[in-house]
Steps between C-alpha positions, in 0.01 A plus 500: 500500500220231377384221711570134358423160625786252602376269235595778222839515669560124452362514117740789445791296616374247265475740208892594574589136520323445166661800324836349640444168346432660178816707522702181582313312213591787255868464635481121432420541163821747440761332705781313349683380779399164624561530867298836509241319320486218767475764774216687326315182451537462875398840587195483292381168675563712840279801381242237406482337838482853667203570284335185580574559853357851517188354329465250752517782755218664336296192505554367866524837681230571706222769344536738787883511440492520130248752542686731742537853396845678471540859448791480251520565119563180297879529390501521111839578418656136510330366221558797271874490603498126412390564178794741398750218590423338150735740346801285619401141349796297524600488882697331751429303831628836677256702268208276637624514851515868502168555336336236758673684780382837400130397446514291841613822681220709319231258603635474852521861554129537371398207741663690788279800442201292500621360845533837624170636404276194600351471827407133493758271650406200288543731190848607626601128567378365152662783344828429692489158367464607137824711553667203628349297209675745256827496684518125526424480131787735428732337752432169291598651171811640654606154610409348179728736349787416709444130446495555115856675559599172655405283255 
């Protein structure tokens, strides 16, 4: 295992969210169904919000927390996986939800590993907050998709 700092973990989650945004923008260019287009616009905005929030964390977090060392490899499979998803350009709302759920699960599983290997309680709490943010983001997408069904 390699040692990494908490700020690198945050940056990696930002990179995953940026790659997801690129994927959703690619989908948007190929989607023909108007309801799905509206939903994907919403998803892109949520991705942008998450990236802004994480960038804010990096700027406002104390240096001692950000510089905390972790004995965990930076997960690198999610970004590669996201790049393979461009093979299906015309997606549905359900496809977007499935992709989001899958990536959310991958990120959260990796973050749970980081909690397990961390010895710093503050870092554990901050990673737990990040897991809750990721889960909350997915729940918002799920609720929004259900609201789209009601329209």
